[in-house]
Amino acid sequence: MASDPLPSPSLRRLVRAAGHTLRSRLYLATLAVMAAFALLADLLGSPYFTLSLILASLYIALAVAWDFSSGLTGYINFGLPFFFGLGAFSTGYLVYHGLHSIPALLALDFGVGLVGGGLFALPTLRLRGPFFTFLSLLLPLIGTDIVLAFWTTFGLPTIGYYGLPFLAPTLEDSLLLLSGANALFLTGFYLLRESRFGLVLRGIRDDEEVLESQGISSFPYKVAAFTLSNGVVGFAGGAYALTTTFAGVDAFGFLFLLFPILIAILGGTGEILGAALAGYAVILLSQYLYLTMGSLTLLLFAGAAILLVLFLPRGLLGLLRKEAA
Amino acid sequence: MSALLEVEGVSKSFGGNHVLSDVSFSLADGTLALVGPNGAGKTTLLNIVAGQLSPDRGAVRFRGARIDRLPPARIVHRGLVKTYQVVRPLRSFTVAQHIELFSRVRGSVDAERILALTGLGPVRDRRAGELSFGDLKRLELAKALAVNPELLLLDEPIGGLSRDEARRILGSLEELKRDGMRMIVVEHRLLETLSFVDQVVALDQGRTIFSGSPARFFADPAVRAAYLGGGHAPRG
Ligand SMILES: Nc1ncnc2c1ncn2[C@@H]1O[C@H](COP(=O)(O)OP(=O)(O)OP(=O)(O)O)[C@@H](O)[C@H]1O
Ligand SMILES: [Mg+2]
C-alpha cells in the first residue's frame, strides 16, 4: 500500500475505472473512424469533401454536446443555436477588438458558452421539462433580436463580423484540429456518461422524483451537465465563424438545431458515441444530396427526422443493443 | 433515551377532505406496524414523515430534530427513507445500477449483502423494465437499503404478492430486524407481519384508534369494531 504511485485509493479506483471505460471497443472504433476521415481528406485533397467533413465535425460537436445534456436527462434543449451563435459572435467581437490568437479565441468561446449555458440553466432547470424546453426554444429568437438591436443601436454598416482569421492555414489542418477537439469532447462526455455522474443524469430521465426521494438532489447535476454541454456548443460556434471567416445572424439558424438533434437521435439518444458515428453519415449524405437536390435536401431531412422519431426512437445503437440482447 | 422518530399532532387535509387528524406516535426501536383500512391515511402519513408532503399542523422529529420542513433528499441524508406502495423503479437501470447509484448517498454499503438479503443476486444485471412483479417489490426494498438508512418506511412491501412471494420478503425483513434495522411497515396483511412487529398503530379515517403492542391490538374493542369486525378483514 505504501509504495503505491497514486495518493488515494479512491483516485486509484477512478483512474482504473476510466481506463476500463476507454478500452471499450465502440469507443476505440469511433476514434478510429474520426482518424480515418481526417486521413482520407488529406489523401484526396478535395476541398468540397474536406469542407463537408469540417461541417460534419462541427455538427458532431453539437450533437454530442446535446446528447450528453438533453439525451441523458430527457430535458430537451432547443436553445442550441443560441449558444452556437453566441460563440460565433464572441469570436467576431474579440477579433475586432484585437485578439487574433486562434487557441485563445476558441478557449474564450468555450468560456462564453459555459457562462451563457450556466446563466440559462440556473433559473430554468428548476422548472419541469416541458417548461424548460419552451424557454430554451425562445433563446435563438431572442438572440437574433439582440444582435440586430445591437447593430442598429451602434449604427454599424453591416450585420456581422467579416474577414475573421482562418482556423488553420489549410482546410485539412482545420479538419485535423476539429477532429482532435472532437476526440477530446467525446472522450470527456463518454467518461462522464459511464461514471456515477452519468448514472444520475440517466436517473433524471427515468424518474427524477425517485432520485429526490432517495437522497439525490438532481438540480446541481442538471446545471453542471447543461453548462458543460453549452461550453462545447460555444466552442463549435467559434470554430464555425473561423471556418467561414464570418459571424452573422445565420449562426442562430434552425439548421444548428435540426441536424444535431437528428444526429443524436439516429445515433441512439444518450449513447454519446453513436452521435459521432451518425454525424458523419448524416452530414456527408446531406452534402452529397445538396449537390443534386439543392434546398430540397432540408425538406428531405426534416421528413427523415419525423420518420426516425416515429419508427426508430432508440436510434441505431439502440437497435444494435436490442439485437445483441 | 429520546425516541428515534416522533410524530406529534399531525393533521392534513386535501381540500375539505380531512385525511389525517391529530395523529401522534413515536418509535424508539424495533418495528412499528401502521395499519388501517383503505383510505385511512397511511400512505399520506408516510409521505409526511418522508417529507414528500408537508403537514397542515403538527411536527415530525427524527433524532430530536424537526424534519417536517426539510426537502425529501435532506431527510434521506439524515437516515430515513421510504419505499413506494406502487413500485417505482428506474426503468432503464439494472438492479445492480440501482444499488450503485444510491450507495453513495450516505456512505458505504455492501452491494453484495443487499443483493443476497433481498434475493436479487440472480437478476442483478437485468433492467427494471424486464423484471417480474415479485422482483420489482424486492427491488423497491433493495433501492431503499442502498442509502444505508437508520429507519426504513415500507409502504405495503408485500402488497399484491402471493403467499410464497410475500414470505420471501418477510424473511428479508426479519433478517434486517435481527441486524438492528428500525422499520415502520404499512401492511394490510397484519397476521403475516406480526412475527416481527413490536408496536401497532391503527388509523381509521385519519384518526389514531389504537397504539400499543400487537397482543393488546387484537384484544382492543375499538379495533375489533373498526378494523377487524367492520368488514375490513385483512386482505390476502
Ligand atoms: N394528493 C391527494 N389529493 C387529494 N386527496 C388525496 C391525496 N392523497 C390521498 N388523498 C386521499 O386521502 C385519503 C387517504 O389516502 P391514503 O393513500 O393515505 O390512504 P391509505 O391508508 O394509504 O390507503 P390504501 O390502503 O388504499 O393505500 C384517501 O381518501 C385519498 O383519496
Ligand atoms: Mg396507501
Coordinates of C-alpha atoms and ligand atoms in Angstrom, one line a residue:
Chain A
M1 CA 0.0 0.0 0.0
A2 CA 2.7 2.5 1.0
S3 CA 4.6 2.2 -2.3
D4 CA 1.5 2.9 -4.4
P5 CA 2.1 5.7 -7.0
L6 CA -1.3 7.2 -6.7
P7 CA -2.0 9.0 -3.4
S8 CA -5.5 7.9 -2.5
P9 CA -7.4 4.7 -3.0
S10 CA -10.5 6.5 -4.4
L11 CA -8.3 8.2 -7.0
R12 CA -6.8 4.9 -7.9
R13 CA -10.2 3.4 -8.4
L14 CA -11.3 6.3 -10.5
V15 CA -8.3 6.0 -12.8
R16 CA -8.8 2.3 -13.1
A17 CA -12.5 2.7 -14.0
A18 CA -11.6 5.3 -16.6
G19 CA -9.0 3.0 -18.1
H20 CA -11.6 0.3 -18.3
T21 CA -14.2 2.5 -19.9
L22 CA -11.7 3.8 -22.6
R23 CA -10.9 0.2 -23.6
S24 CA -14.4 -0.2 -24.9
R25 CA -14.4 -1.4 -28.5
L26 CA -17.1 1.0 -29.6
Y27 CA -15.1 3.9 -28.2
L28 CA -11.9 2.9 -29.9
A29 CA -13.8 2.2 -33.2
T30 CA -15.3 5.7 -33.1
L31 CA -11.9 7.3 -32.6
A32 CA -10.6 5.2 -35.5
V33 CA -13.4 6.4 -37.8
M34 CA -12.6 10.0 -36.9
A35 CA -8.9 9.5 -37.6
A36 CA -9.7 7.6 -40.9
F37 CA -11.8 10.5 -42.2
A38 CA -9.1 13.1 -41.4
L39 CA -6.6 10.9 -43.1
L40 CA -8.8 10.3 -46.1
A41 CA -9.4 14.1 -46.6
D42 CA -5.6 14.6 -46.6
L43 CA -5.2 11.9 -49.3
L44 CA -8.0 13.0 -51.5
G45 CA -7.2 16.7 -51.3
S46 CA -10.8 17.6 -52.5
P47 CA -11.8 20.9 -50.9
Y48 CA -15.6 20.1 -51.1
F49 CA -15.0 16.8 -49.3
T50 CA -12.8 18.3 -46.7
L51 CA -15.2 21.2 -46.1
S52 CA -18.0 18.7 -45.7
L53 CA -16.0 16.8 -43.1
I54 CA -15.3 20.1 -41.3
L55 CA -19.0 20.8 -41.3
A56 CA -19.6 17.2 -40.1
S57 CA -17.2 17.7 -37.2
L58 CA -18.9 20.9 -36.1
Y59 CA -22.3 19.2 -36.2
I60 CA -20.8 16.2 -34.3
A61 CA -19.6 18.5 -31.6
L62 CA -23.1 20.0 -31.3
A63 CA -24.8 16.6 -31.4
V64 CA -22.5 15.0 -28.8
A65 CA -23.0 18.0 -26.5
W66 CA -26.7 17.9 -27.0
D67 CA -26.8 14.2 -26.4
F68 CA -24.9 14.5 -23.2
S69 CA -27.2 17.0 -21.6
S70 CA -30.6 16.6 -23.2
G71 CA -30.2 13.0 -24.4
L72 CA -29.2 11.7 -21.0
T73 CA -31.5 13.8 -18.8
G74 CA -34.6 14.0 -21.1
Y75 CA -34.6 17.8 -20.6
I76 CA -34.9 18.8 -24.3
N77 CA -32.9 21.9 -25.1
F78 CA -33.9 23.8 -28.2
G79 CA -31.6 26.6 -27.4
L80 CA -28.6 25.1 -29.2
P81 CA -28.4 27.7 -32.0
F82 CA -28.3 30.5 -29.4
F83 CA -25.1 29.2 -27.7
F84 CA -23.7 28.4 -31.1
G85 CA -24.4 32.0 -32.3
L86 CA -23.0 33.3 -29.1
G87 CA -19.7 31.5 -29.7
A88 CA -19.6 32.8 -33.3
F89 CA -20.4 36.4 -32.3
S90 CA -17.9 36.4 -29.4
T91 CA -15.2 35.4 -31.9
G92 CA -16.1 38.3 -34.2
Y93 CA -16.2 40.7 -31.4
L94 CA -12.9 39.6 -29.9
V95 CA -11.2 39.6 -33.3
Y96 CA -12.5 43.2 -34.0
H97 CA -11.0 44.1 -30.6
G98 CA -7.6 42.9 -31.5
L99 CA -7.5 39.3 -30.4
H100 CA -6.1 37.1 -33.2
S101 CA -4.8 34.0 -31.4
I102 CA -6.9 31.0 -32.5
P103 CA -6.4 29.0 -29.4
A104 CA -7.3 32.0 -27.2
L105 CA -10.4 32.7 -29.3
L106 CA -11.6 29.1 -29.1
A107 CA -10.9 28.9 -25.4
L108 CA -12.8 32.1 -24.8
D109 CA -15.7 30.8 -26.9
F110 CA -15.8 27.7 -24.8
G111 CA -15.9 30.0 -21.7
V112 CA -18.7 32.2 -23.2
G113 CA -20.7 29.0 -23.8
L114 CA -20.1 27.8 -20.3
V115 CA -21.1 31.1 -18.7
G116 CA -24.1 31.6 -21.0
G117 CA -25.2 28.0 -20.5
G118 CA -24.9 28.3 -16.8
L119 CA -26.8 31.5 -16.6
F120 CA -29.6 30.0 -18.6
A121 CA -29.5 26.7 -16.7
L122 CA -29.7 28.1 -13.2
P123 CA -33.2 29.6 -13.3
T124 CA -34.8 27.3 -15.9
L125 CA -33.7 23.9 -14.7
R126 CA -35.9 24.4 -11.6
L127 CA -38.8 24.1 -14.0
R128 CA -40.4 20.8 -15.2
G129 CA -39.1 19.5 -18.5
P130 CA -41.7 21.0 -20.9
F131 CA -41.4 24.5 -19.5
F132 CA -37.6 24.3 -19.7
T133 CA -38.0 23.2 -23.4
F134 CA -40.3 26.1 -24.1
L135 CA -37.9 28.7 -22.7
S136 CA -35.0 27.2 -24.5
L137 CA -36.9 27.5 -27.7
L138 CA -37.2 31.2 -27.2
L139 CA -33.4 31.7 -26.9
P140 CA -32.4 31.6 -30.6
L141 CA -35.2 34.1 -31.4
I142 CA -34.1 36.4 -28.6
G143 CA -30.5 36.0 -29.7
T144 CA -31.2 37.1 -33.2
D145 CA -33.2 40.1 -32.0
I146 CA -30.5 41.2 -29.5
V147 CA -27.9 41.0 -32.3
L148 CA -30.0 43.1 -34.7
A149 CA -30.7 45.6 -32.0
F150 CA -27.0 45.8 -31.1
W151 CA -26.2 46.7 -34.7
T152 CA -28.9 49.3 -35.2
T153 CA -28.1 50.9 -31.8
F154 CA -24.4 51.3 -32.6
G155 CA -25.1 52.2 -36.2
L156 CA -22.8 49.6 -37.7
P157 CA -22.9 49.4 -41.5
T158 CA -23.2 45.6 -41.9
I159 CA -24.8 43.0 -39.7
G160 CA -22.0 40.7 -38.8
Y161 CA -18.2 40.5 -38.5
Y162 CA -16.3 40.0 -41.7
G163 CA -12.7 39.0 -42.6
L164 CA -12.1 36.8 -39.5
P165 CA -8.9 34.8 -39.5
F166 CA -8.9 31.1 -40.6
L167 CA -9.0 28.4 -38.1
A168 CA -5.8 26.9 -39.6
P169 CA -3.6 27.6 -42.7
T170 CA -5.3 24.8 -44.8
L171 CA -8.7 23.1 -44.8
E172 CA -7.0 19.8 -44.0
D173 CA -5.3 21.3 -40.9
S174 CA -8.7 22.8 -39.8
L175 CA -10.2 19.4 -40.1
L176 CA -7.4 17.8 -38.1
L177 CA -7.8 20.4 -35.4
L178 CA -11.6 19.9 -35.1
S179 CA -11.2 16.1 -35.2
G180 CA -8.8 16.4 -32.3
A181 CA -11.1 18.7 -30.4
N182 CA -14.0 16.3 -31.0
A183 CA -11.9 13.3 -29.8
L184 CA -11.4 15.3 -26.6
F185 CA -15.0 16.2 -26.1
L186 CA -16.2 12.7 -27.0
T187 CA -13.8 11.2 -24.5
G188 CA -14.8 13.6 -21.8
F189 CA -18.5 13.1 -22.3
Y190 CA -18.2 9.4 -22.7
L191 CA -16.2 9.1 -19.5
L192 CA -18.8 11.2 -17.6
R193 CA -21.6 9.1 -19.1
E194 CA -20.1 5.9 -17.8
S195 CA -19.4 7.4 -14.3
R196 CA -21.8 7.9 -11.4
F197 CA -22.4 11.4 -12.8
G198 CA -23.8 9.9 -16.0
L199 CA -25.9 7.4 -13.9
V200 CA -27.5 10.3 -12.1
L201 CA -28.3 12.1 -15.4
R202 CA -29.9 8.9 -16.7
G203 CA -31.8 8.5 -13.5
I204 CA -33.2 12.0 -14.1
R205 CA -34.6 10.9 -17.4
D206 CA -36.2 7.8 -15.8
D207 CA -37.8 9.3 -12.7
E208 CA -36.4 12.5 -11.2
E209 CA -38.7 12.3 -8.2
V210 CA -37.3 8.9 -7.2
L211 CA -33.8 10.4 -7.1
E212 CA -35.1 13.1 -4.8
S213 CA -36.9 10.7 -2.5
Q214 CA -33.7 8.6 -2.3
G215 CA -31.4 11.4 -1.3
I216 CA -30.1 12.7 -4.6
S217 CA -30.8 16.3 -5.4
S218 CA -30.8 16.4 -9.2
F219 CA -30.5 20.1 -9.7
P220 CA -26.7 20.6 -9.4
Y221 CA -26.2 17.6 -11.7
K222 CA -28.5 19.1 -14.4
V223 CA -26.9 22.5 -14.1
A224 CA -23.4 21.0 -14.5
A225 CA -24.4 18.9 -17.5
F226 CA -26.0 21.8 -19.4
T227 CA -23.3 24.2 -18.5
L228 CA -20.6 21.9 -19.8
S229 CA -22.5 21.0 -22.8
N230 CA -23.1 24.6 -23.8
G231 CA -19.3 25.3 -23.4
V232 CA -18.7 22.8 -26.3
V233 CA -21.5 24.5 -28.3
G234 CA -19.9 27.9 -27.8
F235 CA -16.6 26.4 -29.0
A236 CA -18.3 25.0 -32.1
G237 CA -19.9 28.3 -32.8
G238 CA -16.4 30.0 -32.7
A239 CA -14.9 27.3 -34.9
Y240 CA -17.7 27.9 -37.4
A241 CA -17.0 31.6 -37.5
L242 CA -13.3 30.9 -38.0
T243 CA -14.2 28.4 -40.9
T244 CA -16.5 30.8 -42.8
T245 CA -14.4 33.8 -41.6
F246 CA -17.8 35.5 -40.9
A247 CA -20.0 35.8 -37.9
G248 CA -23.6 36.7 -38.7
V249 CA -27.2 36.0 -37.7
D250 CA -27.2 32.8 -39.7
A251 CA -25.3 31.2 -36.8
F252 CA -28.6 31.4 -34.9
G253 CA -30.2 29.3 -37.6
F254 CA -32.6 26.5 -37.4
L255 CA -30.1 24.1 -39.1
F256 CA -27.9 24.1 -36.0
L257 CA -30.9 22.7 -34.1
L258 CA -32.3 20.3 -36.7
F259 CA -29.2 18.4 -37.6
P260 CA -27.6 17.9 -34.1
I261 CA -30.9 16.5 -32.7
L262 CA -31.4 14.4 -35.8
I263 CA -27.9 13.0 -35.4
A264 CA -28.2 12.4 -31.7
I265 CA -31.5 10.5 -32.1
L266 CA -30.1 8.5 -35.1
G267 CA -27.1 7.6 -33.0
G268 CA -29.2 6.5 -30.1
T269 CA -30.3 9.1 -27.5
G270 CA -27.9 9.3 -24.6
E271 CA -25.3 6.9 -26.3
I272 CA -22.8 9.7 -27.0
L273 CA -20.6 7.6 -29.2
G274 CA -23.5 6.9 -31.6
A275 CA -23.9 10.6 -32.2
A276 CA -20.3 10.8 -33.5
L277 CA -20.8 8.0 -36.0
A278 CA -24.2 9.1 -37.1
G279 CA -22.8 12.7 -37.6
Y280 CA -20.6 11.6 -40.5
A281 CA -23.3 9.7 -42.1
V282 CA -26.0 12.4 -41.9
I283 CA -23.8 15.4 -42.9
L284 CA -21.9 13.6 -45.7
L285 CA -25.2 12.4 -47.1
S286 CA -26.8 15.9 -46.8
Q287 CA -23.7 17.5 -48.5
Y288 CA -23.9 14.9 -51.4
L289 CA -27.7 15.4 -51.8
Y290 CA -27.2 19.2 -51.7
L291 CA -25.2 18.9 -54.9
T292 CA -28.1 17.3 -56.7
M293 CA -31.2 18.4 -55.0
G294 CA -30.3 21.8 -53.7
S295 CA -32.5 23.2 -51.0
L296 CA -34.9 20.3 -51.2
T297 CA -32.3 18.5 -49.1
L298 CA -33.5 20.2 -45.9
L299 CA -37.1 19.1 -46.5
L300 CA -35.9 15.6 -47.0
F301 CA -34.0 15.6 -43.7
A302 CA -37.0 17.2 -41.8
G303 CA -39.1 14.3 -43.2
A304 CA -36.4 11.8 -42.2
A305 CA -36.4 13.3 -38.6
I306 CA -40.1 12.6 -38.4
L307 CA -39.8 9.1 -39.6
L308 CA -36.8 8.4 -37.3
V309 CA -38.7 9.6 -34.2
L310 CA -41.7 7.5 -35.2
F311 CA -40.0 4.3 -36.2
L312 CA -36.6 4.2 -34.7
P313 CA -36.8 6.2 -31.4
R314 CA -33.9 4.4 -29.8
G315 CA -31.6 5.0 -32.8
L316 CA -29.1 2.7 -34.5
L317 CA -27.1 1.8 -31.3
G318 CA -30.4 1.1 -29.5
L319 CA -31.3 -1.2 -32.4
L320 CA -27.9 -3.0 -32.2
R321 CA -28.2 -3.4 -28.4
K322 CA -31.7 -5.0 -28.8
E323 CA -30.3 -7.4 -31.4
A324 CA -27.4 -8.4 -29.2
A325 CA -29.6 -8.9 -26.1
Chain B
M1 CA -33.4 7.9 25.8
S2 CA -35.4 10.0 23.4
A3 CA -37.3 8.4 20.5
L4 CA -35.8 7.9 17.1
L5 CA -39.0 9.2 15.4
E6 CA -41.7 11.3 16.9
V7 CA -44.9 12.3 15.1
E8 CA -46.8 14.9 17.1
G9 CA -50.3 16.0 16.4
V10 CA -50.1 15.8 12.6
S11 CA -53.1 16.9 10.6
K12 CA -53.5 17.1 6.8
S13 CA -56.4 17.7 4.6
F14 CA -56.8 17.9 0.8
G15 CA -59.5 20.5 0.0
G16 CA -62.2 19.8 2.5
N17 CA -61.2 16.2 3.0
H18 CA -59.6 15.6 6.4
V19 CA -57.2 12.8 5.7
L20 CA -55.2 13.0 9.0
S21 CA -56.5 14.4 12.2
D22 CA -54.1 15.0 15.1
V23 CA -52.1 11.8 14.7
S24 CA -49.3 11.1 17.2
F25 CA -47.0 8.2 17.9
S26 CA -43.3 7.6 18.5
L27 CA -40.8 4.9 17.7
A28 CA -37.7 4.3 19.8
D29 CA -36.6 1.0 18.5
G30 CA -37.8 -2.1 16.7
T31 CA -40.6 -2.4 14.2
L32 CA -43.9 -0.5 14.1
A33 CA -46.8 -1.7 12.0
L34 CA -49.1 1.1 10.7
V35 CA -52.5 -0.5 9.9
G36 CA -55.9 0.6 8.8
P37 CA -58.5 0.2 6.1
N38 CA -58.2 1.6 2.6
G39 CA -58.1 5.3 2.6
A40 CA -57.3 5.6 6.3
G41 CA -54.4 7.9 5.6
K42 CA -51.4 5.5 6.0
T43 CA -49.6 6.5 2.7
T44 CA -50.3 10.2 3.4
L45 CA -48.7 9.8 6.9
L46 CA -45.6 8.1 5.4
N47 CA -45.3 10.8 2.8
I48 CA -45.4 13.5 5.5
V49 CA -42.7 11.7 7.5
A50 CA -40.5 11.3 4.4
G51 CA -41.0 15.0 3.5
Q52 CA -42.9 14.4 0.3
L53 CA -45.9 16.2 1.8
S54 CA -45.9 18.9 4.5
P55 CA -48.4 18.6 7.3
D56 CA -51.0 21.4 7.9
R57 CA -50.4 21.1 11.6
G58 CA -48.1 19.2 13.9
A59 CA -44.4 18.2 13.9
V60 CA -42.2 15.3 12.9
R61 CA -38.9 14.8 14.7
F62 CA -36.1 12.5 13.8
R63 CA -33.4 12.1 16.5
G64 CA -35.0 15.0 18.3
A65 CA -34.7 17.5 15.3
R66 CA -37.6 18.8 13.3
I67 CA -37.7 17.4 9.8
D68 CA -41.2 18.4 8.6
R69 CA -40.0 21.4 6.6
L70 CA -37.0 19.7 5.0
P71 CA -36.9 18.6 1.4
P72 CA -37.1 14.8 0.9
A73 CA -33.4 14.4 -0.2
R74 CA -32.2 16.1 3.0
I75 CA -34.4 13.8 5.1
V76 CA -32.8 10.8 3.4
H77 CA -29.4 12.2 4.3
R78 CA -30.4 12.1 8.0
G79 CA -31.1 8.4 7.6
L80 CA -34.8 8.0 6.9
V81 CA -36.0 6.5 3.6
K82 CA -39.4 5.4 2.2
T83 CA -40.5 2.8 -0.3
Y84 CA -43.4 3.4 -2.7
Q85 CA -46.7 1.4 -2.4
V86 CA -46.8 1.2 -6.2
V87 CA -43.3 0.1 -7.2
R88 CA -41.3 2.9 -8.8
P89 CA -38.0 1.7 -10.3
L90 CA -35.7 3.5 -12.7
R91 CA -36.8 1.6 -15.8
S92 CA -33.6 1.7 -17.8
F93 CA -31.4 0.8 -14.8
T94 CA -30.3 -2.7 -13.9
V95 CA -30.8 -4.0 -10.4
A96 CA -27.0 -3.5 -9.7
Q97 CA -27.1 0.0 -11.1
H98 CA -29.9 1.0 -8.7
I99 CA -27.7 0.0 -5.8
E100 CA -24.6 1.6 -7.3
L101 CA -26.5 4.9 -7.9
F102 CA -27.8 5.3 -4.4
S103 CA -25.0 3.6 -2.4
R104 CA -23.0 6.8 -2.1
V105 CA -25.9 8.9 -0.7
R106 CA -25.0 8.0 2.9
G107 CA -21.6 6.4 2.8
S108 CA -20.6 2.9 2.0
V109 CA -22.9 0.0 1.8
D110 CA -22.2 -3.6 0.8
A111 CA -24.0 -4.1 -2.5
E112 CA -23.4 -7.9 -2.3
R113 CA -25.1 -8.0 1.1
I114 CA -28.1 -6.2 -0.2
L115 CA -28.4 -8.5 -3.2
A116 CA -28.1 -11.5 -1.0
L117 CA -30.6 -10.2 1.6
T118 CA -33.2 -9.4 -1.0
G119 CA -32.5 -12.4 -3.1
L120 CA -31.9 -10.3 -6.2
G121 CA -28.5 -11.8 -7.0
P122 CA -29.6 -13.9 -9.9
V123 CA -31.2 -10.9 -11.7
R124 CA -28.6 -8.2 -10.8
D125 CA -27.8 -7.4 -14.4
R126 CA -31.5 -7.2 -15.6
R127 CA -33.1 -3.9 -16.3
A128 CA -36.0 -3.0 -14.1
G129 CA -38.3 -2.9 -17.2
E130 CA -37.7 -6.7 -17.6
L131 CA -38.3 -7.8 -14.0
S132 CA -41.3 -9.8 -12.6
F133 CA -43.6 -8.1 -10.1
G134 CA -42.1 -10.0 -7.2
D135 CA -38.6 -8.9 -8.2
L136 CA -39.8 -5.3 -8.5
K137 CA -41.1 -5.5 -5.0
R138 CA -37.7 -6.8 -3.8
L139 CA -36.0 -4.0 -5.9
E140 CA -38.1 -1.4 -4.0
L141 CA -36.6 -2.7 -0.8
A142 CA -33.1 -3.0 -2.2
K143 CA -33.2 0.5 -3.5
A144 CA -34.1 1.9 -0.1
L145 CA -31.4 -0.2 1.6
A146 CA -28.8 1.2 -0.8
V147 CA -28.9 4.6 1.0
N148 CA -27.8 2.8 4.2
P149 CA -30.8 4.0 6.3
E150 CA -31.4 4.0 10.0
L151 CA -35.1 4.0 9.7
L152 CA -37.0 2.3 6.8
L153 CA -40.6 3.3 5.9
L154 CA -42.1 0.5 3.9
D155 CA -45.5 1.1 2.2
E156 CA -47.1 -2.3 1.7
P157 CA -43.9 -4.2 1.0
I158 CA -45.9 -7.4 0.3
G159 CA -49.0 -5.8 -1.2
G160 CA -50.2 -7.8 -4.2
L161 CA -47.8 -10.7 -3.7
S162 CA -48.7 -14.4 -3.4
R163 CA -48.2 -16.0 -0.1
D164 CA -44.9 -17.6 -1.1
E165 CA -43.5 -14.4 -2.6
A166 CA -44.7 -12.5 0.5
R167 CA -42.9 -14.9 2.7
R168 CA -39.6 -14.3 0.9
I169 CA -39.8 -10.6 1.5
L170 CA -40.9 -11.1 5.1
G171 CA -37.8 -13.3 5.6
S172 CA -35.7 -10.4 4.4
L173 CA -37.4 -8.0 6.8
E174 CA -36.9 -10.4 9.7
E175 CA -33.2 -10.6 8.9
L176 CA -33.0 -6.8 8.7
K177 CA -34.6 -6.6 12.1
R178 CA -32.1 -9.0 13.6
D179 CA -29.4 -6.7 12.2
G180 CA -30.9 -3.9 14.2
M181 CA -32.8 -2.0 11.4
R182 CA -35.7 0.1 12.6
M183 CA -38.8 -0.1 10.4
I184 CA -42.3 1.3 10.0
V185 CA -44.3 -1.1 7.9
V186 CA -47.7 -0.3 6.4
E187 CA -49.5 -3.5 5.8
H188 CA -53.0 -4.8 5.4
R189 CA -51.9 -8.4 6.0
L190 CA -51.3 -8.0 9.6
L191 CA -51.2 -11.6 10.6
E192 CA -48.3 -12.3 8.3
T193 CA -46.2 -9.4 9.5
L194 CA -46.9 -9.9 13.2
S195 CA -43.9 -12.2 13.8
F196 CA -41.5 -9.2 13.8
V197 CA -43.8 -6.3 14.8
D198 CA -43.2 -4.8 18.3
Q199 CA -45.8 -2.0 18.2
V200 CA -49.0 -1.3 16.3
V201 CA -50.6 2.0 15.4
A202 CA -54.0 1.8 13.8
L203 CA -55.6 4.6 11.8
D204 CA -59.2 4.9 10.8
Q205 CA -60.4 7.8 8.8
G206 CA -57.3 9.7 9.7
R207 CA -57.6 9.2 13.5
T208 CA -55.4 7.1 15.7
I209 CA -57.8 4.4 17.1
F210 CA -55.1 2.3 18.7
S211 CA -51.5 2.5 19.7
G212 CA -49.8 -0.4 21.6
S213 CA -48.5 -3.9 21.5
P214 CA -49.7 -6.5 18.9
A215 CA -51.2 -8.6 21.7
R216 CA -53.3 -5.7 23.0
F217 CA -54.2 -4.8 19.5
F218 CA -56.3 -7.9 18.9
A219 CA -58.0 -7.5 22.3
D220 CA -59.0 -3.9 21.8
P221 CA -62.7 -3.3 21.3
A222 CA -62.3 -0.2 19.2
V223 CA -60.0 -2.1 16.8
R224 CA -62.5 -5.0 16.7
A225 CA -65.2 -2.7 15.7
A226 CA -63.5 -0.5 13.2
Y227 CA -60.9 -2.8 11.7
L228 CA -61.5 -6.5 12.3
G229 CA -65.2 -6.5 12.7
G230 CA -66.3 -3.8 10.2
G231 CA -65.9 -5.8 7.0
H232 CA -62.2 -5.0 6.8
A233 CA -60.8 -8.4 7.3
P234 CA -57.1 -8.5 6.5
R235 CA -56.7 -8.9 2.7
G236 CA -54.6 -11.6 1.0
Ligands
LIG1 N1 -52.8 14.1 -3.2 C1 -54.0 13.9 -2.8 N2 -55.0 14.8 -3.1 C2 -56.3 14.6 -2.7 N3 -56.7 13.5 -1.9 C3 -55.7 12.6 -1.6 C4 -54.4 12.7 -2.0 N4 -53.7 11.7 -1.5 C5 -54.5 11.0 -0.8 N5 -55.8 11.5 -0.8 C6 -57.0 11.0 -0.1 O1 -56.6 10.8 1.2 C7 -57.2 9.6 1.7 C8 -56.1 8.7 2.3 O2 -55.3 8.2 1.3 P1 -54.0 7.3 1.6 O3 -53.4 7.0 0.3 O4 -53.2 8.0 2.6 O5 -54.7 6.1 2.3 P2 -54.1 4.7 2.6 O6 -54.4 4.4 4.0 O7 -52.7 4.6 2.2 O8 -54.9 3.7 1.7 P3 -54.6 2.3 1.0 O9 -54.7 1.3 1.9 O10 -55.6 2.2 -0.1 O11 -53.2 2.5 0.4 C9 -58.0 9.0 0.6 O12 -59.3 9.3 0.7 C10 -57.4 9.6 -0.6 O13 -58.3 9.7 -1.7
MG2 MG -51.6 3.5 0.9

